[in-house]
Amino acid sequence: MADLAEEEMDNPTFRSDTVLSDVHLHCPSKRHLMVRLNAVGQPVFLSYFKLLWSTEDLASGKHVREITAGREQQSRSGDELCDKDRSNVKEEGELNSEGVEALLDDDGDLEVVRRPRSASDLQAEDLLRDIVCPVILMKGKEDAFEDEEQECTYSGVVKIEHTMATPLEDVGKQVWRAAFLLADHILFQRDTFRGCCVLELGGGTGITSIIMGAVAKRVYCTDVGEDLLAMCEQNVALNKHLMEPGGGEIKVKELDWLKDEFCTDPEAPYSWSEEEIADLLDHCSVIMAADVFYDDDLTDALFRTLYRITHNLRNSCTVYLALEKRLNFTLRHMDVTCEAYSHFRNTLNDLENLQDGKMKYTVEHIKPDFCQFLVYERIEQL
């Protein structure tokens, strides 16, 4: 059995149903580490996602415009620095004919003299955005992160364990753009969420809940699958420094949209206690979900879950839904379509038009033109 497992690791195969996230990863550590294999043999990577703010900014309540202005000034300084270095290179590279002749050896070959790197060169290089490349580290647990923790500033990154490619049923183990978009909105409107009790549906790796945990009082991050929830819990532990300044708390729980009740079996991992269910129903004022609309049956199940939970909440609630419209050419339509998004919109319209005498839902589109607080590629389809 061991020999077979080693052979499969040496010769990986990609099936036709493999889904790959195309998030462009950037981080200051310049590395992207495979730290272990999960319970089903999938490689698990550790990525550092760069933040454009710090925990001190959140704790002090510094205004968004102040932070943004500071970033723009730093960017302009970097541009001026690069321009200055380029002019220096040009000046040093402008040689007359006598200077060229001085660089020739006895045989007439040109001797290339390399200019030593100045401190300004190193400074300018630090201002550039580093693209992360995968590097295999080792199998291990928390001790695998010790060296990495020494290399990055806690307040400057979010550390996330995730996979690179999975079957469709495991896409929650990957990182998707809409999670970053929703995280940006949370940071842009953080005063709105400060002190709230929040529920995330389909939390996946937990990155959006982690950002929310930096400003909210309590976040219930939910999904299904023990392996996925264990990864999410590990990510929460890796980023506890983000929650500490504001005293936020994140609880990782199972919530299956295909079931009508919360899992309360004390023997089951990530089950709910009666106190936690009561706390959620009594205090939850925000529900959020990011990039969970890719399967029509799951979309229907999500909206049924939304209706059931909001119907039982004591207070009114705002639901934030973020997604990426994925365009595909289909032979059935002989055109570029976005069927998953179309089904989502139709279901959302049905919810808004619901007239059962119990609940009233209103839908508002939020333009994604707010500030960007995390380093990722914000595309038009978000």
XYZ file of N, CA and C in Angstrom, residues 224-312:
267
model
N -19.148 22.211 5.017
C -19.337 20.779 5.264
C -18.048 20.033 4.925
N -17.847 18.907 5.582
C -16.668 18.092 5.334
C -15.630 18.280 6.432
N -15.313 17.221 7.145
C -14.390 17.327 8.270
C -13.005 17.790 7.834
N -12.533 17.319 6.677
C -11.201 17.705 6.197
C -11.146 19.196 5.888
N -12.182 19.718 5.226
C -12.236 21.141 4.901
C -12.349 21.987 6.163
N -13.197 21.590 7.093
C -13.380 22.359 8.308
C -12.117 22.355 9.169
N -11.365 21.235 9.139
C -10.095 21.191 9.871
C -9.096 22.170 9.266
N -9.078 22.267 7.934
C -8.208 23.236 7.264
C -8.625 24.658 7.635
N -9.921 24.907 7.637
C -10.422 26.229 7.990
C -10.047 26.582 9.426
N -10.178 25.639 10.339
C -9.826 25.880 11.742
C -8.337 26.171 11.891
N -7.512 25.469 11.105
C -6.074 25.737 11.131
C -5.776 27.153 10.647
N -6.497 27.607 9.612
C -6.296 28.971 9.107
C -6.693 30.017 10.144
N -7.758 29.737 10.872
C -8.158 30.660 11.936
C -7.058 30.749 12.987
N -6.465 29.612 13.346
C -5.386 29.612 14.336
C -4.159 30.353 13.820
N -3.862 30.212 12.522
C -2.696 30.878 11.947
C -2.846 32.394 11.931
N -4.087 32.875 11.973
C -4.335 34.318 11.853
C -4.983 34.911 13.102
N -4.798 34.265 14.231
C -5.417 34.760 15.463
C -4.901 36.145 15.831
N -3.711 36.515 15.310
C -3.166 37.850 15.600
C -4.038 38.964 15.017
N -4.818 38.652 13.976
C -5.682 39.671 13.379
C -6.906 39.949 14.248
N -7.363 38.934 14.971
C -8.552 39.100 15.804
C -8.223 39.679 17.180
N -7.004 39.474 17.653
C -6.658 39.846 19.026
C -6.852 41.337 19.341
N -6.448 42.270 18.461
C -6.617 43.688 18.822
C -8.061 44.086 19.090
N -9.019 43.540 18.319
C -10.418 43.905 18.505
C -11.200 42.944 19.367
N -10.559 41.847 19.785
C -11.244 40.870 20.623
C -12.251 40.026 19.878
N -12.116 39.901 18.551
C -13.053 39.103 17.767
C -12.866 37.611 17.971
N -13.902 36.846 17.655
C -13.887 35.398 17.842
C -14.470 34.729 16.606
N -13.829 33.646 16.155
C -14.329 32.875 15.008
C -14.565 31.440 15.457
N -15.770 30.940 15.206
C -16.105 29.557 15.513
C -16.373 28.817 14.209
N -15.657 27.725 13.981
C -15.802 26.916 12.773
C -16.835 25.828 13.049
N -17.910 25.819 12.238
C -19.012 24.897 12.476
C -19.476 24.254 11.170
N -20.105 23.087 11.312
C -20.702 22.419 10.145
C -22.101 22.949 9.913
N -22.395 23.278 8.639
C -23.760 23.651 8.271
C -24.015 23.142 6.862
N -24.831 22.103 6.793
C -25.142 21.448 5.518
C -26.433 22.031 4.958
N -26.344 22.628 3.757
C -27.524 23.263 3.158
C -28.587 22.250 2.764
N -28.200 20.983 2.635
C -29.150 19.951 2.223
C -29.917 19.368 3.402
N -29.612 19.870 4.613
C -30.329 19.409 5.799
C -31.099 20.577 6.409
N -32.196 20.249 7.057
C -33.079 21.279 7.582
C -32.727 21.725 8.994
N -31.804 21.036 9.638
C -31.479 21.356 11.022
C -29.969 21.516 11.194
N -29.585 22.218 12.254
C -28.181 22.308 12.628
C -27.712 20.954 13.161
N -26.454 20.650 12.930
C -25.877 19.420 13.464
C -25.580 19.632 14.953
N -26.277 18.897 15.816
C -26.110 19.049 17.267
C -25.587 17.777 17.928
N -25.161 16.811 17.136
C -24.629 15.560 17.683
C -23.305 15.844 18.391
N -23.225 15.667 19.695
C -21.984 15.982 20.420
C -20.805 15.115 20.004
N -21.076 13.978 19.377
C -19.998 13.096 18.919
C -19.433 13.538 17.570
N -20.166 14.357 16.853
C -19.718 14.797 15.526
C -18.793 16.005 15.663
N -17.689 16.023 14.907
C -16.804 17.189 14.953
C -17.489 18.418 14.361
N -17.218 19.589 14.926
C -17.726 20.877 14.444
C -19.254 20.975 14.539
N -19.841 20.260 15.488
C -21.287 20.353 15.703
C -21.605 21.589 16.541
N -22.881 21.926 16.606
C -23.356 23.102 17.326
C -23.873 22.705 18.708
N -23.611 23.555 19.674
C -24.256 23.393 20.978
C -25.562 24.177 20.964
N -26.434 23.871 21.902
C -27.702 24.594 21.988
C -27.454 26.076 22.286
N -26.417 26.373 23.074
C -26.089 27.768 23.396
C -25.638 28.528 22.159
N -24.853 27.876 21.293
C -24.365 28.533 20.072
C -25.506 28.809 19.096
N -26.423 27.859 18.966
C -27.584 28.080 18.094
C -28.427 29.235 18.618
N -28.634 29.277 19.928
C -29.415 30.369 20.520
C -28.711 31.705 20.322
N -27.385 31.724 20.469
C -26.629 32.964 20.269
C -26.752 33.447 18.832
N -26.647 32.515 17.879
C -26.772 32.881 16.470
C -28.150 33.468 16.176
N -29.194 32.786 16.600
C -30.553 33.234 16.295
C -30.918 34.522 17.025
N -30.328 34.741 18.191
C -30.659 35.937 18.976
C -29.870 37.171 18.545
N -28.661 36.989 18.021
C -27.781 38.136 17.803
C -27.286 38.315 16.373
N -27.438 37.324 15.506
C -26.895 37.446 14.144
C -27.599 38.568 13.376
N -26.804 39.458 12.819
C -27.350 40.555 12.006
C -26.732 40.612 10.617
N -25.741 39.747 10.355
C -25.069 39.726 9.051
C -24.848 38.279 8.636
N -25.236 37.962 7.403
C -24.927 36.664 6.785
C -24.163 36.956 5.503
N -23.140 36.161 5.215
C -22.349 36.401 4.009
C -21.979 35.077 3.355
N -21.745 35.161 2.036
C -21.311 33.997 1.269
C -20.546 34.495 0.045
N -19.460 33.815 -0.303
C -18.616 34.244 -1.426
C -18.320 33.063 -2.343
N -18.589 33.258 -3.629
C -18.285 32.280 -4.681
C -18.828 30.892 -4.367
N -20.105 30.819 -4.083
C -20.754 29.540 -3.812
C -21.825 29.216 -4.852
N -21.889 30.011 -5.926
C -22.959 29.836 -6.914
C -22.380 29.256 -8.209
N -22.137 27.957 -8.199
C -21.563 27.279 -9.365
C -22.354 26.027 -9.742
N -23.292 25.624 -8.884
C -24.118 24.443 -9.126
C -25.564 24.807 -8.804
N -26.460 24.562 -9.742
C -27.849 25.004 -9.570
C -28.524 24.381 -8.355
N -28.264 23.088 -8.117
C -28.896 22.424 -6.975
C -28.397 23.015 -5.657
N -27.100 23.309 -5.590
C -26.551 23.910 -4.377
C -27.047 25.341 -4.194
N -27.224 26.054 -5.312
C -27.780 27.409 -5.224
C -29.188 27.372 -4.639
N -30.005 26.439 -5.113
C -31.356 26.288 -4.556
C -31.295 25.952 -3.071
N -30.367 25.047 -2.704
C -30.247 24.642 -1.303
C -29.793 25.815 -0.439
N -28.899 26.651 -0.971
C -28.422 27.808 -0.220
C -29.572 28.774 0.079
N -30.387 29.060 -0.916
C -31.492 29.999 -0.707
C -32.547 29.422 0.243
N -32.738 28.121 0.222
C -33.650 27.507 1.207
C -33.081 27.676 2.621
N -31.752 27.495 2.733
C -31.105 27.666 4.033
C -31.187 29.121 4.494
N -30.975 30.044 3.557
C -31.085 31.464 3.891
C -32.486 31.792 4.411
N -33.487 31.299 3.733
C -34.869 31.568 4.146
C -35.133 30.988 5.529
N -34.705 29.737 5.738
C -34.960 29.077 7.023
C -34.293 29.830 8.178
N -33.023 30.233 7.983
C -32.290 30.896 9.070
C -32.835 32.300 9.321
N -33.029 33.071 8.258
C -33.524 34.440 8.454
C -34.932 34.443 9.046
N -35.710 33.427 8.723
C -37.062 33.326 9.277
C -37.029 33.141 10.794
N -35.947 32.531 11.313
C -35.846 32.239 12.746
C -35.008 33.252 13.521
